[in-house]
XYZ file of C-alpha atoms in Angstrom:
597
model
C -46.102 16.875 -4.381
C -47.233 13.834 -5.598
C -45.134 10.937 -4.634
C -42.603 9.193 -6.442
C -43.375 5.543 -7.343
C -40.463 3.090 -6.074
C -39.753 -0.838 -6.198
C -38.827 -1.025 -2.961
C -41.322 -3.694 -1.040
C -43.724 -2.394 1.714
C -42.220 -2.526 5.147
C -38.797 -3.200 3.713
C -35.929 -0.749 3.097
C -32.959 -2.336 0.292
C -29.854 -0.500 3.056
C -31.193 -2.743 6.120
C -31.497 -6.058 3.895
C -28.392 -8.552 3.708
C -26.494 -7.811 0.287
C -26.695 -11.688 -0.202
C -30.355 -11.597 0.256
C -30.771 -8.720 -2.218
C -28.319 -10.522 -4.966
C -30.252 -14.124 -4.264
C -33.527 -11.601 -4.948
C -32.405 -10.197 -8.425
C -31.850 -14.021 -9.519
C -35.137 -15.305 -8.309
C -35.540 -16.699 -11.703
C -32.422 -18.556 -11.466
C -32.931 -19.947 -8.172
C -33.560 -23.534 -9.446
C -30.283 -23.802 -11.226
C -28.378 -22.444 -8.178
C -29.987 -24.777 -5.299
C -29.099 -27.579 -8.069
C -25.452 -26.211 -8.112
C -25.155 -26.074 -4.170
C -26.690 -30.039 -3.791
C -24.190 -31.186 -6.525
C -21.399 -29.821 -4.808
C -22.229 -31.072 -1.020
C -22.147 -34.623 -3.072
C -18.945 -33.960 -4.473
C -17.675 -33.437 -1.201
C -19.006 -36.385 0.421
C -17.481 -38.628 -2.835
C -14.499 -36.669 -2.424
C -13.766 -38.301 0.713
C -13.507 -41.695 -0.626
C -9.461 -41.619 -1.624
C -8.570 -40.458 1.967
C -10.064 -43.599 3.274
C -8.912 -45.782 0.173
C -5.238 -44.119 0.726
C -5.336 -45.293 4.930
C -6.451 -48.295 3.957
C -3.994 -48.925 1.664
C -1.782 -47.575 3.910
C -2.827 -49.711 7.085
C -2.645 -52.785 4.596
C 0.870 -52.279 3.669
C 1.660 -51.762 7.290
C 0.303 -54.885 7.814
C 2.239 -56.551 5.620
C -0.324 -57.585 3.113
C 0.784 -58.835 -0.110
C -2.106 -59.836 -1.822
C -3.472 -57.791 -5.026
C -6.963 -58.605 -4.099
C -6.710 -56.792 -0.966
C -5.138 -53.039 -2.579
C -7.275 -53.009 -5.820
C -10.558 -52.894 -4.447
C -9.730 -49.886 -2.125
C -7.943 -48.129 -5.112
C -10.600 -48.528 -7.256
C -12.611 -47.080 -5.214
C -10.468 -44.060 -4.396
C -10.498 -43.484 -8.364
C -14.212 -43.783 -8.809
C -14.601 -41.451 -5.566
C -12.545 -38.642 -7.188
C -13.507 -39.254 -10.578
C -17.244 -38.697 -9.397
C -16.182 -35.757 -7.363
C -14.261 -34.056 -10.156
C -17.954 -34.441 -12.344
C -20.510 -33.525 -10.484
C -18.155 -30.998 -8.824
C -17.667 -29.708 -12.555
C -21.113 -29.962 -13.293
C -22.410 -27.881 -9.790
C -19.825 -25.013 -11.502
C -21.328 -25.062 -15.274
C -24.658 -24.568 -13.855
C -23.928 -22.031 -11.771
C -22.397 -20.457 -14.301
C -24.684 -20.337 -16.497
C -27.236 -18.942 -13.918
C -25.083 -15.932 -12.690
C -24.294 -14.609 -16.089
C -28.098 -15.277 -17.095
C -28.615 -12.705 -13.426
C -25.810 -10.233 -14.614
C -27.645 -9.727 -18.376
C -30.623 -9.310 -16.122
C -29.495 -6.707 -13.588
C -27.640 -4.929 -16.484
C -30.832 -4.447 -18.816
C -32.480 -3.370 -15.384
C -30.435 -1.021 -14.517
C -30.398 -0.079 -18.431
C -34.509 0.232 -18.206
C -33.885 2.051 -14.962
C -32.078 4.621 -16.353
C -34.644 6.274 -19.131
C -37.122 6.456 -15.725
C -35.023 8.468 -13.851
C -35.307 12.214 -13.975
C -31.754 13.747 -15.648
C -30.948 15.059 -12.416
C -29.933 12.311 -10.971
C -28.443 10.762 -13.950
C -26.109 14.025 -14.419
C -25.308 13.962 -10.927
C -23.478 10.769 -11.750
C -20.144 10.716 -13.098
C -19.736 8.482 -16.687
C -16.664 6.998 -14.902
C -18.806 5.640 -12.021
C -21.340 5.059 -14.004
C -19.326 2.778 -16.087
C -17.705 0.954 -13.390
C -20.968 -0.033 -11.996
C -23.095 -1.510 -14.775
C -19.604 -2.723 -15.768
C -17.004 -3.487 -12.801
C -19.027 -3.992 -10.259
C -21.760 -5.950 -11.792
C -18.877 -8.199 -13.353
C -17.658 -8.573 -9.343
C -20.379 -10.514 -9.107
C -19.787 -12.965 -10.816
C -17.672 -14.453 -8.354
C -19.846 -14.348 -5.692
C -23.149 -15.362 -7.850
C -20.723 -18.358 -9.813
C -18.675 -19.739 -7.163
C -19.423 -18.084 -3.770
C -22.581 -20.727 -3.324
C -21.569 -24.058 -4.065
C -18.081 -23.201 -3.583
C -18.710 -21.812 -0.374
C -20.983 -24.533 0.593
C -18.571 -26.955 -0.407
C -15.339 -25.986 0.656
C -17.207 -25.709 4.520
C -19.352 -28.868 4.597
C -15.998 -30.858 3.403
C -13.797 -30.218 6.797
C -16.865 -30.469 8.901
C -17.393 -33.967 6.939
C -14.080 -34.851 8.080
C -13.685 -33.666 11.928
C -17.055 -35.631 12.550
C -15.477 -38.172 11.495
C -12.260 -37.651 13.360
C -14.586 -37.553 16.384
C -15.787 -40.553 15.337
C -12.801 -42.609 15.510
C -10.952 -40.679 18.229
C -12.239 -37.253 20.199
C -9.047 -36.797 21.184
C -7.243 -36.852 18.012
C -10.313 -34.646 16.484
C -9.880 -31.750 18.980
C -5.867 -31.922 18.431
C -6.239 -31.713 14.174
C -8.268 -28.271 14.549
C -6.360 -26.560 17.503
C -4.217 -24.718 14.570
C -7.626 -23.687 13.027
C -8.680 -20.846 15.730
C -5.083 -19.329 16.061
C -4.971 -19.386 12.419
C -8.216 -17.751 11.928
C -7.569 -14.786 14.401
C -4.345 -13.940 12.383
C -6.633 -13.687 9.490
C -9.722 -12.301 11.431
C -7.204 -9.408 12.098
C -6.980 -8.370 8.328
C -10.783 -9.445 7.114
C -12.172 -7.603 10.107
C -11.319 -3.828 8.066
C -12.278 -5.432 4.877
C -15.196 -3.517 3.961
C -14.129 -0.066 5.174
C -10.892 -0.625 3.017
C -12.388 -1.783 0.086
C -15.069 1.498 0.107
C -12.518 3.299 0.286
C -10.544 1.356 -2.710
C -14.478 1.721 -4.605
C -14.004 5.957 -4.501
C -10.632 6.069 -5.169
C -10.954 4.388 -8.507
C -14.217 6.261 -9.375
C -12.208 9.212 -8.616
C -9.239 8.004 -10.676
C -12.156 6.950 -13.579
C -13.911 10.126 -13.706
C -10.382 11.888 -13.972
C -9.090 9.730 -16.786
C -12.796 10.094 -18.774
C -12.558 14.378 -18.155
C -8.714 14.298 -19.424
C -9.960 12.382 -22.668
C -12.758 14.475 -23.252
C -11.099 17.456 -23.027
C -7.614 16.591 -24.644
C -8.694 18.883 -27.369
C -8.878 21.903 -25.307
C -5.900 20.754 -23.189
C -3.930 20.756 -26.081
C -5.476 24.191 -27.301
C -4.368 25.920 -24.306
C -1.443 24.405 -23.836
C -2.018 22.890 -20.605
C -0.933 19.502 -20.835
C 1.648 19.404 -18.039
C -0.639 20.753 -15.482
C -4.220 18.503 -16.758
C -1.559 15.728 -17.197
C -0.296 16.177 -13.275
C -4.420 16.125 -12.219
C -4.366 12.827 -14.036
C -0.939 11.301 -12.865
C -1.864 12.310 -9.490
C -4.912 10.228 -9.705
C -3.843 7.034 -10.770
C -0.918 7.460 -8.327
C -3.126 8.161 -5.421
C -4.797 4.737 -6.408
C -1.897 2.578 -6.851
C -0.685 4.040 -3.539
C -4.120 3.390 -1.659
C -4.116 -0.524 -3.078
C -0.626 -0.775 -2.208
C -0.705 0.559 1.505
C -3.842 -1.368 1.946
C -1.990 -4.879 0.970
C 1.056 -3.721 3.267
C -1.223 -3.256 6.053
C -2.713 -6.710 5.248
C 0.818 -8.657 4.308
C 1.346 -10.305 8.318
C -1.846 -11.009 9.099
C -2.739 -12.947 5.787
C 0.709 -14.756 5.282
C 0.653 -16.007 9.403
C -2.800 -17.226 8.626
C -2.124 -19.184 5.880
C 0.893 -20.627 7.340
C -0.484 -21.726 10.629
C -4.143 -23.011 9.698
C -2.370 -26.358 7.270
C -0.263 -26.708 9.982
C -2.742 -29.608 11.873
C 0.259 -32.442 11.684
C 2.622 -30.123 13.877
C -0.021 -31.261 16.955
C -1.245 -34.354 15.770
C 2.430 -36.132 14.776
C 4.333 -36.095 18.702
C 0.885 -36.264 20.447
C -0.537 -38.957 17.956
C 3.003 -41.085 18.622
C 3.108 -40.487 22.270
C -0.324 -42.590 22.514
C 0.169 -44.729 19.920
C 3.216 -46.254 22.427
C 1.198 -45.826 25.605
C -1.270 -48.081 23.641
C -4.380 -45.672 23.874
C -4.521 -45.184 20.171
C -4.471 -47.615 17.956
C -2.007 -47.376 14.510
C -4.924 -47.997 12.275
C -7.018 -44.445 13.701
C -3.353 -43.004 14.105
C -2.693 -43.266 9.987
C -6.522 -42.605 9.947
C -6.236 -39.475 11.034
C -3.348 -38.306 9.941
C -4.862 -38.953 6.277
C -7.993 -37.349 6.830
C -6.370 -34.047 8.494
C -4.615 -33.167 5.989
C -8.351 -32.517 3.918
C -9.580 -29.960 6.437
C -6.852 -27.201 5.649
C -6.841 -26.763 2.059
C -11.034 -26.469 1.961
C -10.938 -23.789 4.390
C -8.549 -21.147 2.760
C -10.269 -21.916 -0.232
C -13.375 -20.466 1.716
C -11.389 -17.907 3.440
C -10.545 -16.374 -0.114
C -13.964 -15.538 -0.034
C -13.963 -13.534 2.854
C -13.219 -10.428 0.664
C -16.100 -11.488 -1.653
C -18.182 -11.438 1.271
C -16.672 -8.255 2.415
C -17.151 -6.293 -1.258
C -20.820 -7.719 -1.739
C -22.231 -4.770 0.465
C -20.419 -1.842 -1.177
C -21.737 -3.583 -4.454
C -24.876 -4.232 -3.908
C -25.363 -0.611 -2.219
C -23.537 0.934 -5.700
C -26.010 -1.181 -8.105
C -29.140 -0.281 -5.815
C -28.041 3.060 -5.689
C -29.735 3.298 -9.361
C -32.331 0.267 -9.265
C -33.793 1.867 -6.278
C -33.703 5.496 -7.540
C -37.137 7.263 -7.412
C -38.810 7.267 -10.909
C -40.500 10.103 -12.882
C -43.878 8.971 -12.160
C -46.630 10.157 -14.466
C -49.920 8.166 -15.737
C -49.874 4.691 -17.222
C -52.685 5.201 -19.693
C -52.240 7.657 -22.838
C -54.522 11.035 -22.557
C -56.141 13.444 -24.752
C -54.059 16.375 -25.304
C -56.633 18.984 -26.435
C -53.978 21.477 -27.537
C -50.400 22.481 -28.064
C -50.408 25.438 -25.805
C -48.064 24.870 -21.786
C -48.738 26.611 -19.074
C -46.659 26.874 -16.196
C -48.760 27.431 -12.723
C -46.439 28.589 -9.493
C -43.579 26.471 -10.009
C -40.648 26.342 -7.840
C -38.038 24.309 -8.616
C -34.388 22.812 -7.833
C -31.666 20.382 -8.778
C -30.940 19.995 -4.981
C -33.757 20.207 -2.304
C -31.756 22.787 -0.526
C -31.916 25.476 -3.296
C -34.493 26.370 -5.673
C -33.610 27.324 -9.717
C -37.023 28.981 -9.989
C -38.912 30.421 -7.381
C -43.084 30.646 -7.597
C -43.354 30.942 -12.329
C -46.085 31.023 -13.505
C -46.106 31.554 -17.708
C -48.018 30.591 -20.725
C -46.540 29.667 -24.031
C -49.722 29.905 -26.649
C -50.067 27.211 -28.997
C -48.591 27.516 -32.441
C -46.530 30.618 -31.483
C -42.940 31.579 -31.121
C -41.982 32.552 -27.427
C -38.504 32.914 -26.437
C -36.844 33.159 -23.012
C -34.105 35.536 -22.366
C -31.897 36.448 -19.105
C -28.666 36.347 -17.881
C -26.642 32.778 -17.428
C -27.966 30.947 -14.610
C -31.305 32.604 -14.131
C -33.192 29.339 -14.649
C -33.901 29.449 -18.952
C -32.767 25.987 -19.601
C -34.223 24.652 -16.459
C -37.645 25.762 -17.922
C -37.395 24.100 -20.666
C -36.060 21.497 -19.784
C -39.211 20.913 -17.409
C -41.487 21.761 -20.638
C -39.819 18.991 -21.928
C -40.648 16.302 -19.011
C -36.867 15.834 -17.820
C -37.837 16.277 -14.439
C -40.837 16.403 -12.539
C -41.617 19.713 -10.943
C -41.968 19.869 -6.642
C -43.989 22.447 -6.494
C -46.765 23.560 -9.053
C -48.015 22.478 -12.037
C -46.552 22.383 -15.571
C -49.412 21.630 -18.417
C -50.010 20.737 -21.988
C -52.666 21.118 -23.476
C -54.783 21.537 -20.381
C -53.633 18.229 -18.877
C -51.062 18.081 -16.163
C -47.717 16.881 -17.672
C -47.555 14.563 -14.398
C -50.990 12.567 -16.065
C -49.850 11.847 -19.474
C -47.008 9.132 -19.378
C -43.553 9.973 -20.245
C -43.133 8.197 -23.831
C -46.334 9.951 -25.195
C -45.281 12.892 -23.533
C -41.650 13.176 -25.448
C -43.539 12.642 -28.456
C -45.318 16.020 -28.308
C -41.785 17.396 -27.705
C -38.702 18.058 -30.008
C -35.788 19.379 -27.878
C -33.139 20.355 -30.019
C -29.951 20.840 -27.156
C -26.693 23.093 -27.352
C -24.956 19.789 -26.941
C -26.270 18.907 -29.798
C -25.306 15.215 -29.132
C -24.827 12.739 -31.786
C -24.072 8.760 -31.718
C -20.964 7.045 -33.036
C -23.544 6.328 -35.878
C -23.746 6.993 -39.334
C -25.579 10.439 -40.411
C -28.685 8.635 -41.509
C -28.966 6.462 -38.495
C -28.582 9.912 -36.304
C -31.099 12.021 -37.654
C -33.405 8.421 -37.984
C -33.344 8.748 -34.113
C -36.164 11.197 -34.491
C -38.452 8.392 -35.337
C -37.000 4.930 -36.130
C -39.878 3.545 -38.439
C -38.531 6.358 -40.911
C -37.646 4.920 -44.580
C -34.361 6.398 -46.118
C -36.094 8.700 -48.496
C -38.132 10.502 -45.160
C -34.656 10.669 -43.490
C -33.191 12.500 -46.901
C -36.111 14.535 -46.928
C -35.713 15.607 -43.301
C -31.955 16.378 -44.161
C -32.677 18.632 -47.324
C -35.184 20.379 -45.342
C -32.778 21.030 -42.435
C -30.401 22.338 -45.411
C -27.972 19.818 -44.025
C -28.245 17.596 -47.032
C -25.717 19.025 -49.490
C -22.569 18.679 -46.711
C -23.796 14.845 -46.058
C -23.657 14.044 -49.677
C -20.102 15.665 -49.658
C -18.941 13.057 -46.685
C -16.720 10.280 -47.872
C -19.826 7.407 -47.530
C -22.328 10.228 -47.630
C -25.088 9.360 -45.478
C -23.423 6.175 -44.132
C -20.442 8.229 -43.085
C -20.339 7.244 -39.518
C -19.912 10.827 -37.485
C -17.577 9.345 -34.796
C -18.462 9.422 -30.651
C -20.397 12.680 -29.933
C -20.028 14.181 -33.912
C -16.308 14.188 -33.888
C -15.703 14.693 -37.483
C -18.374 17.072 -37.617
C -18.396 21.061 -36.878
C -20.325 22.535 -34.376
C -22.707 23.899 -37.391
C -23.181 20.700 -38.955
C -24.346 18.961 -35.756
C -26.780 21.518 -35.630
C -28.347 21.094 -38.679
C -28.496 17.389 -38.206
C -30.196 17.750 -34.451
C -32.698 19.825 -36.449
C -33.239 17.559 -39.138
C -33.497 14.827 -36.306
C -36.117 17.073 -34.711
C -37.825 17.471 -37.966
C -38.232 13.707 -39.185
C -39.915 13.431 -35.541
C -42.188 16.255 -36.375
C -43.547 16.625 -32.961
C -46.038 19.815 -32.355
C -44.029 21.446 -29.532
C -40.475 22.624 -30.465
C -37.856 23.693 -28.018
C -34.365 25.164 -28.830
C -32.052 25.370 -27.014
C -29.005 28.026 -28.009
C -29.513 26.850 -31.399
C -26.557 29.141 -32.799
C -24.503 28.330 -30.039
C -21.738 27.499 -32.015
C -22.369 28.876 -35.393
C -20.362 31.822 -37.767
C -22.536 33.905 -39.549
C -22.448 31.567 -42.576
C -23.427 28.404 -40.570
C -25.992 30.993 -38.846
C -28.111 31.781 -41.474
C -28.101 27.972 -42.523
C -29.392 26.988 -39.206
C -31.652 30.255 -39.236
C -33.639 28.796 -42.339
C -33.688 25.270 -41.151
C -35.143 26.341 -38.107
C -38.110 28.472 -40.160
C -38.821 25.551 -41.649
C -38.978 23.125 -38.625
C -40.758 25.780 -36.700
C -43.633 26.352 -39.254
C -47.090 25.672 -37.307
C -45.412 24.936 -34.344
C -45.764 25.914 -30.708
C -41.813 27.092 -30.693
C -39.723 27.825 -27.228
C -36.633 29.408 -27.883
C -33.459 30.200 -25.880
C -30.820 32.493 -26.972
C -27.895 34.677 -25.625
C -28.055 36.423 -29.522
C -30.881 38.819 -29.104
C -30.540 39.025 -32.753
C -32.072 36.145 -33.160
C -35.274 36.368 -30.958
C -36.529 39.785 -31.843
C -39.118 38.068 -34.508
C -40.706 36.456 -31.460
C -44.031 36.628 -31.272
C -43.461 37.295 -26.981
C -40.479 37.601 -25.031
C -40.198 36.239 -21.865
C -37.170 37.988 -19.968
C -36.194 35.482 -16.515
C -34.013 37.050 -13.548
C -33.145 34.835 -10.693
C -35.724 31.958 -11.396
C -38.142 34.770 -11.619
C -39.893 36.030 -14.345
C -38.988 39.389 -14.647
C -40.829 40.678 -17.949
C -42.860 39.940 -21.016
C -43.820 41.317 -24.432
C -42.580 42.162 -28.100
C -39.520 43.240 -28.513
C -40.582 46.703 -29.428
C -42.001 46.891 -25.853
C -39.647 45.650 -23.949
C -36.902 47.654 -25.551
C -38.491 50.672 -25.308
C -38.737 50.232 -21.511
C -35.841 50.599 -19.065
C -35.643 47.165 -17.697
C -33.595 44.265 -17.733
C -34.343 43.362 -21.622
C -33.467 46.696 -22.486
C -30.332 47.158 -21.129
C -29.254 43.448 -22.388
C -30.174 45.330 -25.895
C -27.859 47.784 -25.363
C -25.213 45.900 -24.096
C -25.541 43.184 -26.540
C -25.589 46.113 -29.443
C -22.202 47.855 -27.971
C -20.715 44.225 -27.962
C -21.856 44.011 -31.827
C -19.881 47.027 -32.296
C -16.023 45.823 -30.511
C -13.447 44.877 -33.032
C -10.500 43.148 -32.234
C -7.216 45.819 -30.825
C -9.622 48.876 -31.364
C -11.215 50.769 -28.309
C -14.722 51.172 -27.563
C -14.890 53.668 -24.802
């Protein structure tokens, strides 16, 4: 198997690097703005120590007994330019780092939104839209904080107090060592809490993507809910959920409640040493009044600083679980297939000994090998599960086959690269997905350069064009999240008018008739005769009615391919396609409160 291309760095694995290191790597191109952010803020700090000394100054003086103007207005000014220079540049560090981070989240969002198109659908599916959602959008906007404030914040609110006890050494050792005796003590009571922080908050991460992906599956399916009356019991799964949140937030700040409150109270709480120690010298005569007031004035500026920075302890503590959730997709292996566009000679596929699976540890399809001639109509047939869709879905380049080859055109699918190779490929799905979009914008997602008059031509050649002129706006009737105000027949139609305005030379259906009444059938019969015309044509369908036109059958049995030919032939023989026939015949036959035995 040919090996999956990565961005991941030679000699370097994204789990063993330091979360910081990987978020100051995505905003490399921001790096200029943030190192700008960090040196304004370390000069705020050092001008935001000018009032403390104006204020013990001014202090000292009136101690003193000094009268004179002259003396007070020279240290006040200066405490006022001190902390109106602060309060800019200290502004100013904050605007630019602003302005870098949420330059850094647009980036990692449109990555991870680039990312996502590269990745095969496996891994995609195997993703829940609730965590999806809360990590291009939650998570990513949790980093603000830590992009925005955490570095000159950080920076800041540490080199401040270390400012200040060097200069308490300065004036008195003594007096320095007594102002941050509180600080350990302190810290340990907090240490306590912060030391569980990042096992607590993974755990607070799933329980919310668990309580997400419940509250996006009790939306979605409200309809059948309701249907089947089963509101009380989908409702419980939900309540349940959130419940089981609030209680694992609330339990977790219980836990934390001691801890955090006897920090906070005991790290401010310098004065409670310095005051009766301070005094006791001060009338011994080893410390003078002027580095007594000193002192006191500059203590109180270490406290405040520092549980500023210890409220970023939990930033610190989240960044891994982030980082690892965001990575988790930017670091995904890639479909990887050829960079240059190739010659594809013909429209016929061939499938050479492949063996394939969702999960490593169990294989869909085990050792196929098939051909689907150009220009021809082959359908596959089997029972649920036996591997139909996943064939066609690897026809269509959704995933990368492990073992074996799958080819079009004579080229390995692997060699031509993956835009030109969904352009030889219209996959019309059961889901039949559309956008919350108007009708003409939906079926112009088969090829976006299309003028209005190719997209109505599309439409009245899909036979879908009558019903969108009967729509309140007609074709700029907006069809609502996933085709809401549509039926299941009309979104049909439109997929194959999508599929038709593309007009790519391999076609692939997928239960086509899925969801339609006989009416709605023969609709999307004709519009599929017309889309199919000159077309190599794969086509899946549980109505055997509806493939026994085929030009060759392909019957699949446990990701094996169990059988091929006409449907004359394989009816006639007593295999698996023949006793589907007669089963599917009998079923044709059942009418509602009548027996069939």
């Amino acid at each position: 198997m040919q090996k999956q291309r990565t961005e991941r760095p030679a000699g370097s694995s994204y789990a063993s690097q330091n979360p910081l290191l990987r978020i100051w790597g995505w905003g490399k191109d921001e790096h200029g703005r943030l190192i700008g952010a960090v040196i304004s803020a370390l000069i705020a700090v050092v001008l935001g120590m000018m009032p403390y000394f104006a204020a013990a100054q001014v202090i000292i003086g009136m101690l003193a007994g000094e009268k004179d103007l002259s003396f007070y207005l020279p240290w006040l000014g200066l405490g006022l330019a001190g902390y109106a220079a602060r309060t800019l540049l200290y502004n100013m560090a904050l605007s630019v780092s602003h302005k870098a981070t949420f330059s850094i989240l647009k980036n990692i969002r449109q990555r991870i939104l680039e990312k996502l198109p590269k990745l095969p659908l496996g891994t995609v599916m195997d993703m829940s839209s609730g965590k999806m959602k809360q990590i291009i959008v939650d998570q990513v906007d949790g980093m603000e904080t830590t992009l925005a404030h955490l570095f000159p914040e950080l920076t800041a609110n540490i080199a401040g107090p270390l400012f200040i006890v060097v200069c308490l050494f300065v004036l008195d050792w003594r007096m320095a060592l007594l102002s941050i005796v509180t600080l350990p003590v302190g810290m340990a009571f907090m240490m306590s809490v912060m030391g569980s922080y990042a096992k607590n908050y993974e755990g607070a991460v799933k329980t919310t993507q668990e309580m997400n992906g419940t509250i996006v599956e009790y939306i979605g399916g409200i309809e059948v809910i309701k249907a089947f009356n089963q509101g009380k019991s989908s409702y419980a799964k939900f309540a349940d959920r959130v419940k089981a949140n609030a209680a694992y937030y609330y339990n977790w700040m219980k836990k934390s409640q001691f801890g955090v409150s006897m920090g906070y109270s005991i790290v401010p709480a310098s004065l409670v040493t310095i005051l009766p120690v301070g005094w006791l010298w001060y009338r011994n005569g080893s410390l003078p009044v002027e580095t007594f007031i000193m002192v006191i004035i500059l203590s109180l500026g270490i406290a405040g600083p520092l549980i500023a920075a210890m409220n970023f302890v939990d930033t610190l503590a989240t960044v891994g679980t982030t980082v690892a959730s965001v990575d988790e997709l930017l670091s995904a292996e890639e479909q990887h297939h050829g960079d240059k566009e190739v010659r594809i000679k013909g429209k016929d596929i061939e499938l050479s000994h492949v063996s394939f699976g969702y999960h490593e540890d169990k294989n869909i399809l085990r050792d196929v090998s098939l051909s689907i001639p150009a220009g021809r109509m082959t359908a596959l047939v089997g029972p649920s599960g036996s591997g139909k869709s996943t064939i066609a879905k690897l026809i269509a380049g959704f995933w990368d086959v492990k073992d074996g080859t799958v080819s079009m055109g004579g080229v390995d699918e692997k060699k031509i690269p993956l835009e030109q190779l969904y352009d030889q490929v219209a996959f019309v799905s059961q889901d039949n997905y559309l956008f919350d979009e108007s009708v003409r914008d939906n079926i112009r997602m088969g090829r976006l350069s299309a003028s209005d008059k190719e997209v109505e031509a599309a439409a009245k050649a899909a036979g879908c064009d009558a019903f969108i002129r009967s729509l309140e706006k007609g074709y700029e009737t907006n069809v609502g999240g996933g085709g809401a105000s549509l039926s299941g027949g009309e979104k049909q139609r439109i997929s194959i008018a999508r599929a038709m305005l593309k007009d790519a030379p391999i076609v692939i259906l997928d239960e086509e008739t899925a969801f339609a009444d006989p009416d709605n059938e023969a609709k999307v019969q004709a519009a599929f005769s017309v889309l199919a015309k000159g077309k190599t044509v794969l086509m899946i369908a549980h109505r055997l009615s509806t493939v026994t036109g085929a030009d060759r059958i392909v019957v699949v049995k446990d990701g094996k391919i169990e059988d091929t030919g006409t449907h004359g032939q394989l009816k006639d023989k007593d295999g698996l396609y023949a006793e589907m026939w007669r089963q599917y015949n009998k079923a044709a036959k059942w009418k509602v409160g009548v027996s069939n035995a």
